[in-house]
PDB file of C-alpha atoms in Angstrom:
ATOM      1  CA  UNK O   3      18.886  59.886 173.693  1.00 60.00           C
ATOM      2  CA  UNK O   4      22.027  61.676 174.828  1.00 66.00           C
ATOM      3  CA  UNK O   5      25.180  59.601 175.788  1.00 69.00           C
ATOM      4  CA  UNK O   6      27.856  61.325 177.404  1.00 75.00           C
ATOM      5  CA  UNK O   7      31.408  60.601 176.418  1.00 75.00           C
ATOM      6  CA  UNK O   8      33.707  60.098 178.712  1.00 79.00           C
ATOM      7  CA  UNK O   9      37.703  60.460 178.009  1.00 75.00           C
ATOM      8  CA  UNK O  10      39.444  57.372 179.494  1.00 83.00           C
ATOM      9  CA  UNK O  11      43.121  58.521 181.068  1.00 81.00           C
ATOM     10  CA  UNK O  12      44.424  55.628 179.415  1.00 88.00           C
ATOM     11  CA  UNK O  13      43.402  57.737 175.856  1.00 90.00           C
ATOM     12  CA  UNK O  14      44.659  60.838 176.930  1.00 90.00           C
ATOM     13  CA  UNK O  15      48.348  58.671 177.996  1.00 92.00           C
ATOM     14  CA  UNK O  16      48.013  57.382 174.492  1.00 94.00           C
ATOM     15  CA  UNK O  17      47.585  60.669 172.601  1.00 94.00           C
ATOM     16  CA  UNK O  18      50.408  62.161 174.227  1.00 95.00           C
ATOM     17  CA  UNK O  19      52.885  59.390 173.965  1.00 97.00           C
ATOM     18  CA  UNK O  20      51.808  59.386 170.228  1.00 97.00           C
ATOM     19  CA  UNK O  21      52.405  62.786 169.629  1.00 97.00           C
ATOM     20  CA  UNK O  22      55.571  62.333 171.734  1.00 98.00           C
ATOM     21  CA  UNK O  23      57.381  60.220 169.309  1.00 98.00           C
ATOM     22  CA  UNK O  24      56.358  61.846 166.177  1.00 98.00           C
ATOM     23  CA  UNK O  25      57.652  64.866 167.517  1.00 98.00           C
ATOM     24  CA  UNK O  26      60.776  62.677 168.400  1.00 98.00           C
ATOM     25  CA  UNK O  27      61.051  60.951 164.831  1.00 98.00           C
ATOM     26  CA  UNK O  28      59.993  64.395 163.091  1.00 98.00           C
ATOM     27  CA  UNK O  29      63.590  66.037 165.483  1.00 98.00           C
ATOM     28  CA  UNK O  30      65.620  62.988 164.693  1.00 98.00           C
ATOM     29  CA  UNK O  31      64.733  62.784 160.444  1.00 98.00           C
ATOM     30  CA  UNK O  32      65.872  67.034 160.891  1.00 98.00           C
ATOM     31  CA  UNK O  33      68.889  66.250 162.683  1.00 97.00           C
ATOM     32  CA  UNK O  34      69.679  63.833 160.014  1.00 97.00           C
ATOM     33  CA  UNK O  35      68.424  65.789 157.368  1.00 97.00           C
ATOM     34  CA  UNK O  36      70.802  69.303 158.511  1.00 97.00           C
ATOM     35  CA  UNK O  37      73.776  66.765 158.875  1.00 96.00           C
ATOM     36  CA  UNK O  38      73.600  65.486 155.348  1.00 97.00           C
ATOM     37  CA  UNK O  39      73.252  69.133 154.386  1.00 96.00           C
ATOM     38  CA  UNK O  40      75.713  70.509 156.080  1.00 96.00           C
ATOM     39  CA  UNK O  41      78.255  67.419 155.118  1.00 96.00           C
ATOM     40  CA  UNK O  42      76.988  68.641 151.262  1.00 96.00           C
ATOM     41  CA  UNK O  43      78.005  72.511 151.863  1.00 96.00           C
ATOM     42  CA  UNK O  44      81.618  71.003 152.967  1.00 97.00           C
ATOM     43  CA  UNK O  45      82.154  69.047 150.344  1.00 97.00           C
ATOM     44  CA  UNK O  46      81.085  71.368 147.748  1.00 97.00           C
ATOM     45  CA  UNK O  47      83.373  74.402 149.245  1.00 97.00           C
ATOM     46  CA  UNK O  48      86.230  71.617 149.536  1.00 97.00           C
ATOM     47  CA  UNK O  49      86.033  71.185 145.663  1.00 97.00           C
ATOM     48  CA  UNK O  50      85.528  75.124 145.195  1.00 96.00           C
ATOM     49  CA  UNK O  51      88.999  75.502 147.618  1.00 97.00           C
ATOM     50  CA  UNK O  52      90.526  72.771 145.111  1.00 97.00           C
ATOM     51  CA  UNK O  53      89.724  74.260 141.534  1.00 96.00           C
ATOM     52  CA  UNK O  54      90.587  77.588 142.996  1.00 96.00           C
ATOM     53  CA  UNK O  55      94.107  76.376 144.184  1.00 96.00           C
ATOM     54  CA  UNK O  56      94.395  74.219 140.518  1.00 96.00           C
ATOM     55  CA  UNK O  57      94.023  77.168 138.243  1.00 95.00           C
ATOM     56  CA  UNK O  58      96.524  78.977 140.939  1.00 95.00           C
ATOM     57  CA  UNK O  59      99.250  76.364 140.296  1.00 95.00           C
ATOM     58  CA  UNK O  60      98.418  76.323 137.019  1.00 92.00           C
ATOM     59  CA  UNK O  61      98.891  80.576 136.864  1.00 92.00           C
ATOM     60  CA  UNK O  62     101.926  80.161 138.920  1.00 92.00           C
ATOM     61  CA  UNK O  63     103.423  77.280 136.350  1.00 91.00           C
ATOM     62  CA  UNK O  64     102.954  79.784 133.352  1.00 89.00           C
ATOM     63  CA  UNK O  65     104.928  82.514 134.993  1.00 88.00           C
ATOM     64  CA  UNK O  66     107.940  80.145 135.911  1.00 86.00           C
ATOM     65  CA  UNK O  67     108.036  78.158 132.748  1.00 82.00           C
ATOM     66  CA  UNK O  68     110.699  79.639 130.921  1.00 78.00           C
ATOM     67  CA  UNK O  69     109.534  81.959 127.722  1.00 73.00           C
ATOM     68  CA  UNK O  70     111.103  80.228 124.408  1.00 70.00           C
ATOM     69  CA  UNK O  71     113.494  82.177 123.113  1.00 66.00           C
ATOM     70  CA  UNK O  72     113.645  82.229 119.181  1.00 63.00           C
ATOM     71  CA  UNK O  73     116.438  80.481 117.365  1.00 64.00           C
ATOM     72  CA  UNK O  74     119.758  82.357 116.360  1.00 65.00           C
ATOM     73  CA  UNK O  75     121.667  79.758 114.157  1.00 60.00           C
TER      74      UNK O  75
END
């Protein structure tokens, strides 16, 4: 007995809509995922910036402080 299967429209709407929005989520959870990365990268080269600029002003302290001169009483 052969039956022949016929593909309603109304599957073929279905599987594309389907596909449609997982695409869709899959693009939107990326677009979240590269923002939270690139928010990361910021944040870590902020703190880089700041402990680079710390051990500058703490370079440029040394060299101002004045160098103790030894007692002549």
């Amino acid at each position: 007995m052969k039956m022949k299967m016929k593909i309603q429209p109304q599957t073929i709407v279905k599987v594309a809509w389907n596909a449609f929005v997982s695409l869709w989520v899959l693009a939107l959870l990326y677009g979240i995922y590269m923002d939270q990365y690139r928010i990361f990268l910021i944040v870590r080269n902020m703190e880089v910036q700041q402990e680079k600029l710390s051990q500058s002003i703490a370079e440029q302290i040394k060299l101002l402080s004045p160098k103790k001169q030894p007692d002549h009483r």
